[in-house]
Coordinates of C-alpha atoms in Angstrom, one line a residue:
M57 CA 116.2 80.7 77.5
E58 CA 118.6 78.1 79.0
K59 CA 116.4 75.3 77.8
Y60 CA 116.2 76.6 74.3
K61 CA 119.9 77.3 74.2
S62 CA 120.6 73.7 75.0
R63 CA 118.1 72.6 72.3
K64 CA 119.8 75.0 69.8
Q65 CA 116.4 76.5 69.0
D66 CA 115.9 80.2 68.4
L67 CA 113.8 82.5 70.4
H68 CA 112.2 85.9 69.6
L69 CA 111.3 88.4 72.3
I70 CA 109.5 91.7 72.1
F71 CA 109.6 94.0 75.1
I72 CA 106.5 96.2 74.9
D73 CA 106.6 99.7 76.4
L74 CA 103.3 101.7 77.0
E75 CA 103.2 105.4 76.7
K76 CA 102.3 107.0 80.1
A77 CA 100.6 103.8 81.0
F78 CA 99.3 104.8 84.5
D79 CA 98.1 108.2 83.2
Q80 CA 96.1 106.9 80.3
V81 CA 93.8 104.3 81.8
P82 CA 90.2 105.2 81.0
R83 CA 88.2 105.3 84.3
E84 CA 85.3 103.4 82.8
L85 CA 87.7 100.6 82.0
I86 CA 88.6 100.4 85.7
W87 CA 85.0 99.8 86.7
Q88 CA 84.5 97.2 84.0
A89 CA 87.6 95.3 85.1
L90 CA 86.5 95.3 88.7
R91 CA 83.1 94.0 87.8
A92 CA 84.7 91.3 85.6
Q93 CA 86.5 90.1 88.8
L94 CA 83.2 90.0 90.6
V95 CA 84.1 92.8 93.0
Q96 CA 81.0 93.9 95.0
E97 CA 79.3 97.0 93.7
H98 CA 79.6 99.0 97.0
Y99 CA 83.4 98.7 96.9
I100 CA 83.3 99.9 93.3
E101 CA 81.2 102.9 94.4
L102 CA 83.8 103.7 97.1
L103 CA 86.6 103.7 94.5
K104 CA 84.5 105.9 92.3
D105 CA 84.2 108.4 95.1
L106 CA 88.0 108.6 95.3
Y107 CA 88.1 109.4 91.6
H108 CA 85.1 111.8 91.5
D109 CA 85.7 115.5 90.7
V110 CA 89.5 115.2 90.6
T111 CA 91.4 118.3 89.6
T112 CA 95.0 119.5 89.3
K113 CA 96.8 122.8 88.8
V114 CA 99.9 123.6 86.6
V115 CA 102.5 125.7 88.5
G116 CA 104.7 128.0 86.3
P117 CA 106.7 131.2 86.6
A118 CA 103.5 133.2 86.3
G119 CA 101.8 131.3 89.1
K120 CA 99.2 128.6 89.3
S121 CA 96.7 127.8 86.6
E122 CA 93.0 127.4 87.0
P123 CA 91.9 123.9 88.3
L124 CA 92.0 121.3 85.4
E125 CA 89.8 118.3 85.5
V126 CA 91.5 114.9 85.4
G127 CA 89.3 112.2 83.8
V128 CA 91.8 109.5 83.0
G129 CA 94.5 107.5 84.7
V130 CA 95.0 106.2 88.2
H131 CA 96.2 108.2 91.2
R132 CA 100.0 108.4 91.6
G133 CA 101.2 107.4 95.0
S134 CA 98.0 105.5 96.0
T135 CA 98.5 102.0 97.3
V136 CA 95.5 100.8 95.4
S137 CA 96.6 102.2 92.0
P138 CA 99.0 99.3 91.1
L139 CA 96.3 96.8 91.8
L140 CA 93.7 98.6 89.7
F141 CA 96.2 98.9 86.8
N142 CA 97.0 95.2 87.0
L143 CA 93.3 94.4 86.9
V144 CA 92.8 96.6 83.8
M145 CA 95.8 95.1 82.0
D146 CA 94.5 91.6 82.8
Y147 CA 91.0 92.5 81.7
I148 CA 91.9 94.0 78.3
T149 CA 94.4 91.3 77.4
M150 CA 92.5 88.3 78.8
D151 CA 91.5 87.0 75.3
I152 CA 95.0 87.4 73.7
Q153 CA 97.3 86.2 76.6
K154 CA 99.2 83.1 75.9
S155 CA 100.1 80.8 78.8
A156 CA 103.3 81.7 80.6
P157 CA 106.2 81.9 79.7
W158 CA 105.1 83.0 76.2
S159 CA 103.3 86.1 77.6
L160 CA 104.8 87.7 80.7
L161 CA 103.1 90.7 82.4
Y162 CA 104.2 92.7 85.4
A163 CA 102.2 95.9 85.6
D164 CA 103.1 97.8 82.3
D165 CA 106.2 95.6 81.6
V166 CA 105.1 93.2 78.9
V167 CA 107.2 90.5 77.2
L168 CA 106.0 88.5 74.2
I169 CA 108.1 85.4 73.4
A170 CA 107.8 83.1 70.4
E171 CA 109.7 80.5 68.5
S172 CA 109.4 82.2 65.1
L173 CA 109.5 85.8 63.8
T174 CA 106.1 85.3 62.1
E175 CA 104.5 84.2 65.3
V176 CA 106.0 87.1 67.4
Q177 CA 104.9 89.6 64.7
S178 CA 101.4 88.3 64.8
D179 CA 101.4 88.5 68.7
L180 CA 102.7 92.1 68.6
T181 CA 100.0 93.2 66.1
L182 CA 97.3 91.5 68.2
W183 CA 98.5 93.2 71.4
Q184 CA 98.9 96.6 69.8
E185 CA 95.3 96.5 68.4
S186 CA 93.8 95.3 71.6
L187 CA 95.6 97.8 73.8
E188 CA 95.0 100.9 71.6
R189 CA 91.4 99.9 71.1
R190 CA 90.9 100.4 74.8
G191 CA 92.7 103.7 75.2
M192 CA 96.3 102.6 75.8
R193 CA 99.1 103.3 73.4
V194 CA 102.3 101.3 72.5
N195 CA 105.4 103.4 72.5
R196 CA 107.0 102.9 69.1
E197 CA 110.4 104.3 70.2
K198 CA 110.9 102.2 73.3
T199 CA 109.4 98.9 72.3
V200 CA 112.3 96.7 71.3
Y201 CA 113.0 93.3 69.7
M202 CA 115.6 90.7 70.8
Y203 CA 116.6 87.8 68.6
C204 CA 118.3 84.8 70.4
N205 CA 120.2 83.0 67.7
F206 CA 120.8 79.7 69.6
S207 CA 120.8 77.7 66.4
G208 CA 123.9 79.5 65.1
A209 CA 122.2 80.3 61.8
K210 CA 124.1 82.8 59.6
M211 CA 122.0 85.6 58.0
D212 CA 123.3 88.6 56.2
V213 CA 120.2 90.7 57.2
I214 CA 118.2 89.8 60.3
P215 CA 114.5 91.0 59.8
C216 CA 112.8 92.7 62.6
P217 CA 109.1 92.9 63.6
S218 CA 107.3 96.2 62.9
I219 CA 104.5 98.3 64.1
E220 CA 102.5 99.8 61.2
G221 CA 105.4 99.2 58.9
R222 CA 108.0 100.8 61.2
P223 CA 110.7 98.2 62.2
L224 CA 111.4 97.9 65.9
E225 CA 114.8 98.6 67.3
R226 CA 116.9 95.4 67.8
A227 CA 118.3 95.3 71.3
Q228 CA 121.6 93.5 72.2
E229 CA 120.5 93.5 75.9
F230 CA 117.5 94.7 77.9
K231 CA 116.9 95.4 81.5
Y232 CA 113.7 93.7 82.6
L233 CA 112.6 94.0 86.2
G234 CA 116.1 94.9 87.3
S235 CA 117.8 92.0 85.5
I236 CA 119.8 92.1 82.2
V237 CA 118.3 89.9 79.5
A238 CA 120.9 89.1 76.7
P239 CA 120.6 87.1 73.5
K240 CA 123.4 84.7 74.7
A241 CA 121.3 83.7 77.8
C242 CA 124.3 84.1 80.1
T243 CA 124.6 85.9 83.5
E244 CA 127.9 87.7 82.8
R245 CA 126.2 91.1 82.0
D246 CA 123.7 90.7 84.7
I247 CA 126.5 90.2 87.3
Q248 CA 128.4 93.1 85.9
N249 CA 125.2 95.3 86.2
R250 CA 124.6 94.2 89.8
T251 CA 128.2 95.0 90.7
Q252 CA 127.9 98.5 89.3
T253 CA 124.6 99.0 91.1
A254 CA 126.2 97.8 94.4
W255 CA 129.1 100.2 94.0
L256 CA 126.7 103.1 93.4
K257 CA 124.9 102.2 96.6
W258 CA 128.2 101.8 98.5
R259 CA 129.4 105.2 97.3
S260 CA 126.2 106.9 98.3
L261 CA 126.8 105.5 101.8
S262 CA 130.6 106.0 101.9
G263 CA 130.3 109.0 104.2
V264 CA 129.1 106.5 106.9
L265 CA 130.9 103.4 105.8
C266 CA 134.4 105.1 105.6
D267 CA 134.0 107.1 108.7
S268 CA 136.6 105.9 111.2
R269 CA 134.5 107.1 114.1
M270 CA 131.6 104.8 113.1
P271 CA 131.6 101.4 114.9
I272 CA 132.4 98.3 112.7
K273 CA 129.1 96.7 113.9
I274 CA 127.0 99.5 112.4
K275 CA 129.0 99.4 109.2
G276 CA 128.4 95.7 108.9
N277 CA 124.7 96.1 109.4
I278 CA 124.5 98.9 106.8
Y279 CA 126.4 96.7 104.3
K280 CA 124.1 93.7 105.0
R281 CA 120.9 95.7 104.7
A282 CA 121.7 98.2 101.9
V283 CA 124.7 97.2 99.8
R284 CA 124.6 93.4 99.7
P285 CA 120.9 93.2 98.6
A286 CA 121.8 95.4 95.6
L287 CA 124.8 93.1 94.8
L288 CA 122.8 89.9 95.0
Y289 CA 119.5 91.0 93.5
G290 CA 118.2 88.2 91.2
S291 CA 121.0 85.9 92.2
E292 CA 118.5 83.1 92.9
C293 CA 118.3 82.4 89.1
W294 CA 122.0 82.8 88.2
P295 CA 123.8 79.7 86.9
M296 CA 127.1 80.2 88.7
R297 CA 130.6 79.5 87.6
K298 CA 133.7 79.7 89.8
T299 CA 134.8 82.8 88.0
D300 CA 131.5 84.5 88.6
E301 CA 131.6 83.7 92.3
Q302 CA 135.2 85.1 92.4
K303 CA 134.1 88.4 90.8
L304 CA 131.5 88.9 93.5
H305 CA 133.9 87.9 96.2
V306 CA 136.5 90.4 95.0
T307 CA 133.8 93.1 94.9
E308 CA 132.6 92.4 98.4
M309 CA 136.2 92.3 99.8
K310 CA 137.1 95.6 98.3
M311 CA 134.0 97.2 99.9
L312 CA 134.6 95.7 103.3
R313 CA 138.3 96.5 103.3
W314 CA 137.7 100.2 102.3
S315 CA 135.0 100.4 104.9
G316 CA 137.3 99.1 107.6
G317 CA 140.3 101.2 106.5
V318 CA 142.3 98.1 105.6
S319 CA 144.4 97.5 102.5
K320 CA 146.0 94.4 101.1
M321 CA 149.4 95.8 102.2
D322 CA 148.2 95.2 105.8
R323 CA 148.2 91.4 105.0
I324 CA 145.0 90.8 106.9
R325 CA 143.1 87.6 105.9
N326 CA 139.7 87.8 104.3
C327 CA 138.2 85.5 107.0
Y328 CA 139.2 88.0 109.7
I329 CA 137.6 90.9 107.7
H330 CA 134.3 88.9 107.5
G331 CA 134.4 88.0 111.1
R332 CA 135.1 91.6 112.1
F333 CA 132.1 92.9 110.1
K334 CA 130.0 89.9 111.0
V335 CA 129.2 89.2 107.4
A336 CA 128.8 85.8 105.8
M337 CA 130.9 84.8 102.8
V338 CA 129.2 85.9 99.5
H339 CA 129.2 82.3 98.1
E340 CA 127.3 81.1 101.1
K341 CA 124.6 83.8 100.6
L342 CA 124.5 83.0 96.9
R343 CA 123.8 79.3 97.7
E344 CA 121.2 80.3 100.4
N345 CA 119.4 82.4 97.8
R346 CA 119.4 79.6 95.2
M347 CA 118.3 77.0 97.7
R348 CA 115.5 79.1 99.0
C349 CA 114.2 79.8 95.5
Y350 CA 114.5 76.1 94.6
G351 CA 112.5 75.1 97.6
H352 CA 109.7 77.5 96.6
V353 CA 109.7 76.1 93.1
M354 CA 109.6 72.4 94.1
R355 CA 106.6 73.1 96.5
R356 CA 104.6 74.6 93.6
D357 CA 101.9 72.7 91.8
D358 CA 102.9 71.0 88.5
S359 CA 100.6 73.5 86.7
H360 CA 102.6 76.5 87.9
V361 CA 104.7 78.3 85.3
T362 CA 108.0 77.6 87.1
K363 CA 107.4 73.9 87.0
K364 CA 106.3 74.0 83.3
V365 CA 109.6 75.8 82.4
M366 CA 111.6 73.3 84.4
N367 CA 110.0 70.4 82.6
I368 CA 110.8 71.6 79.1
E369 CA 112.7 68.9 77.4
E370 CA 116.3 69.6 76.5
G371 CA 117.8 68.9 73.1
K372 CA 120.8 66.9 72.1
K373 CA 124.1 68.2 73.5
G374 CA 126.6 69.5 71.0
R375 CA 130.3 69.1 71.0
G376 CA 132.4 70.3 73.8
R377 CA 131.6 71.1 77.4
P378 CA 128.0 72.5 77.6
P379 CA 127.5 75.8 79.5
I380 CA 126.5 75.5 83.1
T381 CA 122.8 75.8 83.8
W382 CA 120.7 76.8 86.8
L383 CA 119.6 73.2 87.4
Q384 CA 123.2 72.0 87.2
T385 CA 124.2 74.7 89.8
I386 CA 121.4 73.5 92.1
K387 CA 122.5 69.9 91.7
N388 CA 126.0 70.9 92.7
D389 CA 124.6 72.7 95.7
L390 CA 122.6 69.6 96.8
K391 CA 125.7 67.4 96.3
S392 CA 128.0 69.7 98.3
T393 CA 125.6 69.9 101.2
N394 CA 124.5 66.3 101.1
M395 CA 120.8 67.3 101.1
P396 CA 118.2 65.0 99.5
E397 CA 115.8 66.7 97.1
T398 CA 112.8 65.3 99.0
T399 CA 113.6 67.7 101.9
T400 CA 112.2 70.6 99.8
H401 CA 108.6 69.6 100.6
N402 CA 109.2 70.3 104.3
R403 CA 109.5 74.1 104.3
T404 CA 110.6 74.4 107.9
M405 CA 113.2 71.7 107.6
W406 CA 114.4 73.1 104.3
R407 CA 114.8 76.6 105.6
K408 CA 116.7 75.3 108.7
I409 CA 119.1 73.4 106.6
T410 CA 119.8 76.0 103.8
R411 CA 119.8 79.2 105.8
R412 CA 123.3 80.7 106.2
A413 CA 123.1 83.3 108.9
D414 CA 125.7 86.0 109.3
P415 CA 128.1 85.4 112.2
N416 CA 127.1 86.9 115.6

């Protein structure tokens, strides 16, 4: 989205939701998908045994019902169920999938991306027909459309794609795999969402974190393992401004000060608070996350989707200062740490240089 924003070229996204996806997979479709992946027949027979003669009971005020046979869907709670579902989705959409990033699939979370409304409508119709022909059903209520007007075109009425003549809801933002996707292709809402999520996690643990009898070391460990991951989830891909880093820094300091029973009136420096809890500065962990992600991307083959996206040509820059991008943030990180880009190919060396451990 950053690349197309810089090119001032529009994007159209459709987030497909499947009704009761894991509960409506036809069993025969599972075996067909396994055979298509050349899974040996005796393994398929073992899986069939797991799904043979499966029943369930309905519990109500009057008691339990008679056993009801379950002939569709994958088992909930089974470690093999997500793999089976992924195989089925890949099998039934194999002929209609476009190369990434134009078709993105993660279990039942599907995104279709196109450069024009006509193209994305055609893709949606094709996916709907293919999925529903195989026993799956697209949720008309929760499938949404997002229009990224990067060109700045002015339209009185923005048309929306439709399913069987019913227009889709147009979303101003959408949470996909834990991250907020917005038409402006900026991280402001995503950072706000992660801040809210981190505060929810902190409040759920406040009985321990705000207990004066709890050792500071344990509080610091809880923060590093439960709260900070919620705050920095997805930060590997954030193009960071100074104001964004400051917002995260303020959030972290409030949490640490309240956990330590310290207020600003006590006039205790932030560096002392970090040292007391043995927690690294948030901007250092942000840089570590970005550098780790960048190293993984650079070690990929040129045919990988991440490399393809990075190599999309940018358009002409408009007037004024362009918005900061992820690649520009990475360049700033490399410049501030005096690290050559070629170091990324040595994984051990790259990790040793970029890792910012919490103080002991």
